mmCIF file of C-alpha atoms in Angstrom:
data_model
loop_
_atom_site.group_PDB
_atom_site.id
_atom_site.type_symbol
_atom_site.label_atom_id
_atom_site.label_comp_id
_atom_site.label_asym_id
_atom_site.label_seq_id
_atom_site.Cartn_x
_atom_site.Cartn_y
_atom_site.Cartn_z
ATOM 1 C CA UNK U 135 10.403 49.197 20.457
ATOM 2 C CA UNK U 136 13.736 47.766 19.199
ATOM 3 C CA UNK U 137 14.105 44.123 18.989
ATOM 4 C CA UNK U 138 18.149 43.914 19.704
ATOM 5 C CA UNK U 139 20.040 45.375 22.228
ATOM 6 C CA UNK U 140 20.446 49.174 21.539
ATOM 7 C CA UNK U 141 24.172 49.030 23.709
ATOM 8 C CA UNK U 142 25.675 46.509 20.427
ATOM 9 C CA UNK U 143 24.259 48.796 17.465
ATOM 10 C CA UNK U 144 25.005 51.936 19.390
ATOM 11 C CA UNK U 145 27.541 53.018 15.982
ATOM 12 C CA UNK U 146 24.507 52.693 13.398
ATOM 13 C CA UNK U 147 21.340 52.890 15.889
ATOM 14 C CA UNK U 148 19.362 50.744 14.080
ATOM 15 C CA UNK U 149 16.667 48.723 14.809
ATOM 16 C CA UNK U 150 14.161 46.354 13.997
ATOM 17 C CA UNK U 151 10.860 46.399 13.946
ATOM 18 C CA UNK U 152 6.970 44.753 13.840
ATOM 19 C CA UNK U 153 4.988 47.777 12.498
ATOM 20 C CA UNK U 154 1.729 46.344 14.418
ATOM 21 C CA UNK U 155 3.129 46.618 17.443
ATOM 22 C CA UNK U 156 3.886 50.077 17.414
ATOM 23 C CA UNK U 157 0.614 51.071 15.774
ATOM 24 C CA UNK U 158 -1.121 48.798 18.496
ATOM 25 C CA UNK U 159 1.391 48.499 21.065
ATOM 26 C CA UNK U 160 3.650 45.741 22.497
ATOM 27 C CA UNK U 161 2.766 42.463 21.957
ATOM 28 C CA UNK U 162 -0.209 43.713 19.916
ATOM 29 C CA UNK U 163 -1.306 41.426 16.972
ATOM 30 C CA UNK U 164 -4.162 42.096 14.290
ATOM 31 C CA UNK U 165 -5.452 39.783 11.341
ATOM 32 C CA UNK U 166 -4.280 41.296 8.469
ATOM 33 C CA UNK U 167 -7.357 39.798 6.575
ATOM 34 C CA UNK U 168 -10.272 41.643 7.932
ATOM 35 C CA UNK U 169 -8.288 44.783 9.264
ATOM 36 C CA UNK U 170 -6.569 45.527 6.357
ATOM 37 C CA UNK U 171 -8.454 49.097 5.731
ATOM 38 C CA UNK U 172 -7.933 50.142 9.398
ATOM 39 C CA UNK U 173 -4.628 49.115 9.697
ATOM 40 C CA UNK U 174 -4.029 51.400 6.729
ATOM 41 C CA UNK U 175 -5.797 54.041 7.840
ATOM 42 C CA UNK U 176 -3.591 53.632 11.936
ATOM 43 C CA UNK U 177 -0.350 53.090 9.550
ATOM 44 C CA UNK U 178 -1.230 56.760 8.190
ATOM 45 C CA UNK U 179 -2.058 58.685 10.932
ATOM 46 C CA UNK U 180 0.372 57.675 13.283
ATOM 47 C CA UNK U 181 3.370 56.701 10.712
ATOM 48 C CA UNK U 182 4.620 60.459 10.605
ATOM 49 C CA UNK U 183 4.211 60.213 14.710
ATOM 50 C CA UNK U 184 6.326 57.259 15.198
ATOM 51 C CA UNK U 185 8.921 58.146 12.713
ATOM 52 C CA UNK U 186 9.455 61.120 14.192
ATOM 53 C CA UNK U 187 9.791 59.600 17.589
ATOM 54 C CA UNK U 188 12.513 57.366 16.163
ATOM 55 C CA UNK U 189 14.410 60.357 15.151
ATOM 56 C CA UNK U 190 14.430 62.161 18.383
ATOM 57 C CA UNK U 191 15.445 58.893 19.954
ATOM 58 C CA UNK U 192 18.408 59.164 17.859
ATOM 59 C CA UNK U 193 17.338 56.380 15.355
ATOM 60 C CA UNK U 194 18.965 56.435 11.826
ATOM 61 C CA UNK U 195 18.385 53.017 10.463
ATOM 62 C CA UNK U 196 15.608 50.889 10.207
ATOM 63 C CA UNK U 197 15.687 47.500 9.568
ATOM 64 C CA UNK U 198 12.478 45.936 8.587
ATOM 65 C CA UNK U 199 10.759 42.355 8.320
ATOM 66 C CA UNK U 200 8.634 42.794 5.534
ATOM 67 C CA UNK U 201 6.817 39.867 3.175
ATOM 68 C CA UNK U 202 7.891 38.680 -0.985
ATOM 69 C CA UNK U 203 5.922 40.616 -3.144
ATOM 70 C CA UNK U 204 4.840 43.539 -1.381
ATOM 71 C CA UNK U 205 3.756 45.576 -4.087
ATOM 72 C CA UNK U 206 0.349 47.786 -4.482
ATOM 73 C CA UNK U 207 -0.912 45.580 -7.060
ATOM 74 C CA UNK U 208 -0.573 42.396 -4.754
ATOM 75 C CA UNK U 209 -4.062 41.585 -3.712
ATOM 76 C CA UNK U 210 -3.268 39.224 -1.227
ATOM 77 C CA UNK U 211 -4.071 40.958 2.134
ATOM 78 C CA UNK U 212 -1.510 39.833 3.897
ATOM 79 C CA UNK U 213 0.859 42.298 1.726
ATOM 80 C CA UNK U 214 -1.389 44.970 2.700
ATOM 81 C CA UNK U 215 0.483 46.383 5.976
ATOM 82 C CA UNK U 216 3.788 45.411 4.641
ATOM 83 C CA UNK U 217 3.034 47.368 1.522
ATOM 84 C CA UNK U 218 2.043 50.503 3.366
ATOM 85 C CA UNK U 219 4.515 50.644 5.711
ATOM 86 C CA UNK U 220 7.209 50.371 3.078
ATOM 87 C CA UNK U 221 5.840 53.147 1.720
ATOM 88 C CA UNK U 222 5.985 55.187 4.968
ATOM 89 C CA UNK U 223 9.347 54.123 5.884
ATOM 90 C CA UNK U 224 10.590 55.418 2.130
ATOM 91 C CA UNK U 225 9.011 58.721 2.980
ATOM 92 C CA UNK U 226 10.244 59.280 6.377
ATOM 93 C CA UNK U 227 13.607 60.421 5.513
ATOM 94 C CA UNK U 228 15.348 57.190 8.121
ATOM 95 C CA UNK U 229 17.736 54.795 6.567
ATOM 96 C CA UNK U 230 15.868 51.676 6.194
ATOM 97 C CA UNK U 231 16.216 47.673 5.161
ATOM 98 C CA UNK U 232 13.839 45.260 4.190
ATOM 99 C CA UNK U 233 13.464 41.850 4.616
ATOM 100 C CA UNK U 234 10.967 40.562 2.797
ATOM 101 C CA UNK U 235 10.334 37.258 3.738
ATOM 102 C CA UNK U 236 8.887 34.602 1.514
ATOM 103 C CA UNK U 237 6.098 32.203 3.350
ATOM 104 C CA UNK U 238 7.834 30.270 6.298
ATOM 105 C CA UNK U 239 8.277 26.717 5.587
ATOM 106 C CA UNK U 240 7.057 26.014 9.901
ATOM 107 C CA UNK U 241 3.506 26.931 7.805
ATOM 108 C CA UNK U 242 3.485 23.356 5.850
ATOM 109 C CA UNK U 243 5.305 21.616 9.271
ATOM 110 C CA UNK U 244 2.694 23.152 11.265
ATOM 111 C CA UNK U 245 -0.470 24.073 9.392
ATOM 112 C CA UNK U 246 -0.685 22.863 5.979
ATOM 113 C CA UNK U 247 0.639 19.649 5.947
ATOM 114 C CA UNK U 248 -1.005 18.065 9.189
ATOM 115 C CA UNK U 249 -4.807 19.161 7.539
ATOM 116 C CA UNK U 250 -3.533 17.796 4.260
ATOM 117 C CA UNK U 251 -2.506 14.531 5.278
ATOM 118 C CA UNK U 252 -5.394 14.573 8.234
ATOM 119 C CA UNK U 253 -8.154 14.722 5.052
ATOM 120 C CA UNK U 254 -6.120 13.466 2.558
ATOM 121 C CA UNK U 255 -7.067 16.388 0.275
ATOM 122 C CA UNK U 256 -5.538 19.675 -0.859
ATOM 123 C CA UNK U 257 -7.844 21.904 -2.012
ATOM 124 C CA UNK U 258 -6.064 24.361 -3.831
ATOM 125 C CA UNK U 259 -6.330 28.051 -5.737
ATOM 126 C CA UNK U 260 -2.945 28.466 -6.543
ATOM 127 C CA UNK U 261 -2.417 25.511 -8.666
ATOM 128 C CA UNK U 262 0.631 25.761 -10.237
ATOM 129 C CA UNK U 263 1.670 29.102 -8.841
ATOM 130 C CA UNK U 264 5.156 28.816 -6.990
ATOM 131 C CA UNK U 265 6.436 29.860 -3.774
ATOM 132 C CA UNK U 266 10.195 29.878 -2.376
ATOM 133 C CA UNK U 267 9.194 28.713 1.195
ATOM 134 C CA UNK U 268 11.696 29.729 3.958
ATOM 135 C CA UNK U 269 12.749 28.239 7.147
ATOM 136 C CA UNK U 270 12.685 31.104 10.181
ATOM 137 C CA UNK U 271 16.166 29.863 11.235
ATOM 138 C CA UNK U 272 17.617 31.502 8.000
ATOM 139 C CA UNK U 273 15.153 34.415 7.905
ATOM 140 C CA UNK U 274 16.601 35.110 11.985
ATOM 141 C CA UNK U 275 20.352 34.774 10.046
ATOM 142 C CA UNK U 276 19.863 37.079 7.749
ATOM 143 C CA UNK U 277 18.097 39.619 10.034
ATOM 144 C CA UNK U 278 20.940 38.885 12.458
ATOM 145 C CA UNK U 279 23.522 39.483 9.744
ATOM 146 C CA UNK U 280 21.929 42.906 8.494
ATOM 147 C CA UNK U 281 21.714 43.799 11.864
ATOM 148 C CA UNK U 282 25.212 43.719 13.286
ATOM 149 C CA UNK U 283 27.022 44.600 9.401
ATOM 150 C CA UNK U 284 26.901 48.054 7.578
ATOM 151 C CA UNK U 285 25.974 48.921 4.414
ATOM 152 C CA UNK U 286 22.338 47.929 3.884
ATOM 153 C CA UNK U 287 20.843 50.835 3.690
ATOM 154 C CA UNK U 288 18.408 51.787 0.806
ATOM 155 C CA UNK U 289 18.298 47.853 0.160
ATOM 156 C CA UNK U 290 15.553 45.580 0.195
ATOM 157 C CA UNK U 291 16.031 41.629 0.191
ATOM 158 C CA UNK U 292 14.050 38.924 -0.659
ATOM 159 C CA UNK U 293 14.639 35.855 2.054
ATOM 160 C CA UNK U 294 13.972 32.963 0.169
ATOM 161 C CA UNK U 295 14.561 28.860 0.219
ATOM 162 C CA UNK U 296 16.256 27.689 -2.197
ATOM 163 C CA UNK U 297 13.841 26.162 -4.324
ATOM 164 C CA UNK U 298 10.354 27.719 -5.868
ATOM 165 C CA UNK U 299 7.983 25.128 -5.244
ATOM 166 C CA UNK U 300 4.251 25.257 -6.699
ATOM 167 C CA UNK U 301 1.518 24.095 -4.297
ATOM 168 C CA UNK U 302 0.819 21.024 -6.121
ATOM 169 C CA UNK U 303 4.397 19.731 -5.850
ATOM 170 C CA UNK U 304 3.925 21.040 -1.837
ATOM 171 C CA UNK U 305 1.045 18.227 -2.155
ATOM 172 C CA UNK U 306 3.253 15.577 -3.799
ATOM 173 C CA UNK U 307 5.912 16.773 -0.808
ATOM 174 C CA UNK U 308 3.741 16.326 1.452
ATOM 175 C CA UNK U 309 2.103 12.930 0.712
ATOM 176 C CA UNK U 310 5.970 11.394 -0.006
ATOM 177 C CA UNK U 311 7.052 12.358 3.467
ATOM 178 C CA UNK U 312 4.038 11.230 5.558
ATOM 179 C CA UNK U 313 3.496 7.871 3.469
ATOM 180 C CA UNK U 314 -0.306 9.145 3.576
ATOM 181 C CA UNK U 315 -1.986 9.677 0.012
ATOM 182 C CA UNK U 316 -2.914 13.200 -0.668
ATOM 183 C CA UNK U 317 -5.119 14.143 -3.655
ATOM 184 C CA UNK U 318 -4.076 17.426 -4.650
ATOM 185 C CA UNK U 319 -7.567 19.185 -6.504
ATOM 186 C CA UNK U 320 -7.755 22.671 -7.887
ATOM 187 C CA UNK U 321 -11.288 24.849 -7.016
ATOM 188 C CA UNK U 322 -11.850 28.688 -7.834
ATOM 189 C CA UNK U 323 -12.593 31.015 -4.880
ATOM 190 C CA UNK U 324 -15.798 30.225 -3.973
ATOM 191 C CA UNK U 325 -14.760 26.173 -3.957
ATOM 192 C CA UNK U 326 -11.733 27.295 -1.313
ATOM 193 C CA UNK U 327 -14.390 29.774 0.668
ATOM 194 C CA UNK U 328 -16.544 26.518 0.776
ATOM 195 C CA UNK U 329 -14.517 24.792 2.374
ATOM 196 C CA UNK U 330 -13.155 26.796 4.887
ATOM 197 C CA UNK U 331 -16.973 27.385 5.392
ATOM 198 C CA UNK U 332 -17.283 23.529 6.269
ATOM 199 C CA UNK U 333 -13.928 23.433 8.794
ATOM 200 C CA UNK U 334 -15.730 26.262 10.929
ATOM 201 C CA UNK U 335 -13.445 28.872 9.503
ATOM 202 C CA UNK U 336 -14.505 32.660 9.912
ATOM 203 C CA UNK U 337 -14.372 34.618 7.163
ATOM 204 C CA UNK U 338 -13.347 37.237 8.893
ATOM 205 C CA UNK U 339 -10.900 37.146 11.928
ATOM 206 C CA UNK U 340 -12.532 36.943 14.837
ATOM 207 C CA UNK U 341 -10.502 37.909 18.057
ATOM 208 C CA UNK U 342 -9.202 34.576 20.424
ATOM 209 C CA UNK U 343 -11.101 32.317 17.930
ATOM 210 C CA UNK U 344 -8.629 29.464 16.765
ATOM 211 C CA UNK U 345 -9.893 26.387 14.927
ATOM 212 C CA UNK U 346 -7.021 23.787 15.414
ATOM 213 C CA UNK U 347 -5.256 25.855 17.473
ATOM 214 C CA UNK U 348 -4.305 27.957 14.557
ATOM 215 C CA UNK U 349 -6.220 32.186 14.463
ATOM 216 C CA UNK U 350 -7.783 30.970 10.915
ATOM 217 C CA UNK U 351 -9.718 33.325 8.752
ATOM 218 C CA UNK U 352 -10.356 32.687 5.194
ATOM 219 C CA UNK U 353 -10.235 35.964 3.630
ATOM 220 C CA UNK U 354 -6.485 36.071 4.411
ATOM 221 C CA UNK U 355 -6.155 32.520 3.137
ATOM 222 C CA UNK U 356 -8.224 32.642 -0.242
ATOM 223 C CA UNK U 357 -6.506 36.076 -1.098
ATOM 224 C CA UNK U 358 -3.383 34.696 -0.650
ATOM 225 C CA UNK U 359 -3.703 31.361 -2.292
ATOM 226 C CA UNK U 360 -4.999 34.073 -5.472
ATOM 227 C CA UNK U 361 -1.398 36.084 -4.893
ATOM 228 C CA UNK U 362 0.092 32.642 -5.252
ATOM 229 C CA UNK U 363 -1.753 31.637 -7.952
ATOM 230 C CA UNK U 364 -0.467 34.610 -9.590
ATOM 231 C CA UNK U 365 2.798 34.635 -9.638
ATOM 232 C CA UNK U 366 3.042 37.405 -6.787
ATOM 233 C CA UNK U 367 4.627 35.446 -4.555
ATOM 234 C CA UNK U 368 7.475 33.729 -7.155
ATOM 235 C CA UNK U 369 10.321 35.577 -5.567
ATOM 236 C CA UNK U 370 13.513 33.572 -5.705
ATOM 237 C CA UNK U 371 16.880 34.962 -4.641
ATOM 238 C CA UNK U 372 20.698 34.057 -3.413
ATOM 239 C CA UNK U 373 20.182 36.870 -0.669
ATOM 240 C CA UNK U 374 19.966 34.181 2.615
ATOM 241 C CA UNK U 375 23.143 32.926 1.239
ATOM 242 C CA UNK U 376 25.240 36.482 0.324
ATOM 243 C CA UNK U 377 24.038 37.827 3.945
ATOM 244 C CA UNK U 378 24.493 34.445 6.281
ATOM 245 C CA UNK U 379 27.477 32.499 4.056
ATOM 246 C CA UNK U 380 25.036 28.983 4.022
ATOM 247 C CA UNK U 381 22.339 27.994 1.497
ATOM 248 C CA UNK U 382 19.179 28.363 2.962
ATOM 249 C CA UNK U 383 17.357 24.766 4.290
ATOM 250 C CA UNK U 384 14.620 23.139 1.806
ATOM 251 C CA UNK U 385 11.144 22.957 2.703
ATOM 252 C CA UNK U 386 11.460 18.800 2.166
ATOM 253 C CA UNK U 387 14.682 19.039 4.714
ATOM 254 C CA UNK U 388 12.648 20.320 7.150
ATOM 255 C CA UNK U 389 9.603 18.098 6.679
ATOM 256 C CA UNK U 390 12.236 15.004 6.772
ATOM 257 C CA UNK U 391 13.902 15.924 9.502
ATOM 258 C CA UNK U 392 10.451 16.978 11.890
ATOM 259 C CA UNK U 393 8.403 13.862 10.386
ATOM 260 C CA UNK U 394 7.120 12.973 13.643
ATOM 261 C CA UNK U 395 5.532 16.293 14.858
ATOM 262 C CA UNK U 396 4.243 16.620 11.039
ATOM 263 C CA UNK U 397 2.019 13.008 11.236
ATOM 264 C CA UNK U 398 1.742 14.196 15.315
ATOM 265 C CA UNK U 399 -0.296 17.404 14.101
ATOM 266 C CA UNK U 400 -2.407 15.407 11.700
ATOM 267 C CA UNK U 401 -3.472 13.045 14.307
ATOM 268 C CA UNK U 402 -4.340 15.561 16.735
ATOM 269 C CA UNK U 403 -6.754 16.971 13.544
ATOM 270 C CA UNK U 404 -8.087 13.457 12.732
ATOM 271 C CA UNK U 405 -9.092 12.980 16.097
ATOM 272 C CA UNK U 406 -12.351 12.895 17.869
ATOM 273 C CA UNK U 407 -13.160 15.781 19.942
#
């Protein structure tokens, strides 16, 4: 279960971990979207079970990678198992940390902006609701940084860029680093489900099903886009920078700098099958 090597924490015992793969098992990974009830019903049952095996292993501290905005009126469900595990951890009577990590900036490199610029269109919920989108370099920093430092227990931090960026400026982002034009239109929920409808999108997740290589389902999506929308997910903070000693990279640095696998992903989408 722990994600560093026990022999250089051996003075705090503390580790890190992915709650889903110790209610599932190594290497397990569920879809938050459509097994949001059962996850919370595994997270209860075997929470008390797991915690306890921690402490007999001789566990004190647990450091873990949670999500901005993980509270119980968040109805994005991809807060769901973050917010009950948080809950579980609190009540277990182990030192924990957590790292609640805002959306990952790889999302717009990888996902978002290749099927923007691909159709030219965002199709947006969240409008003007803002994000602080984070690259995974300084989220691994900061974890790193928790991990081999003392004095983090009882604290949660919120690993954020350093900018809060709406989804319509994402758009703008977008279109002035690809040289492609981008429309950027707002819809309600049934517009977005409509959509996703027309890409071949499940609503629910549906297990080794990937639509551009990516496990797509659009209950997760539309919920979130909703959290955005919002103003669950405007979490901005200085923590990167007070754990790691750097400022945290911008989401346009990151587009700038990985242009060419950005317009490479949109091709692949654009093209024929």
């Amino acid at each position: 279960m722990p994600t560093a090597d026990p022999g250089l924490l051996d003075h705090d015992r503390c580790f890190s971990v992915s709650f889903a793969n110790l209610v599932f098992g190594p290497g397990a990974t569920r879809e938050v979207g459509d097994h949001a009830r059962e996850l919370g019903l595994a997270v209860h049952l075997d929470g008390a079970r797991l915690w306890n095996a921690a402490v007999a292993a001789g566990v004190r501290h647990v450091v873990y990678t949670s999500f901005v905005g993980s509270d119980a009126s968040n109805p994005s469900m991809a807060a769901k198992d973050h917010i009950i595990t948080e809950q579980l951890l609190r009540q277990s009577g182990l030192d924990f940390t957590f790292l609640r990590n805002a959306q990952y900036s790889e999302a717009v490199l990888d996902a978002m902006g290749p099927a923007v610029i691909a159709s030219g269109l965002m199709l947006s919920v969240a409008g003007d609701g803002a994000m602080a989108f984070v690259c995974r370099d300084d989220c691994a920093a900061a974890a790193a940084a928790v991990l081999a430092s003392s004095g983090h227990e009882g604290q949660t931090y919120d690993i954020t860029g350093p900018d809060l960026i709406s989804y319509r400026e994402v758009a703008q982002l977008i279109a002035d680093v690809s040289g492609a034009p981008v429309t950027f239109e707002l819809t309600d929920e049934a517009g977005l489900y409509a959509m996703f409808d027309a890409l071949g999108i499940p609503r629910k997740p549906v297990d080794g099903q990937n639509v551009n290589n990516f496990p797509w389902n659009s209950d997760d999506m539309v919920s979130f886009e909703v959290a955005v929308r919002d103003g669950y997910f405007a979490v901005f903070s200085n923590h990167v920078e007070q754990l790691t000693g750097r400022r945290p990279r911008s989401l346009r640095s990151l587009l700038e700098d990985n242009r060419d696998a950005l317009m490479a992903g949109a091709a692949r989408i654009a093209a024929p099958a």
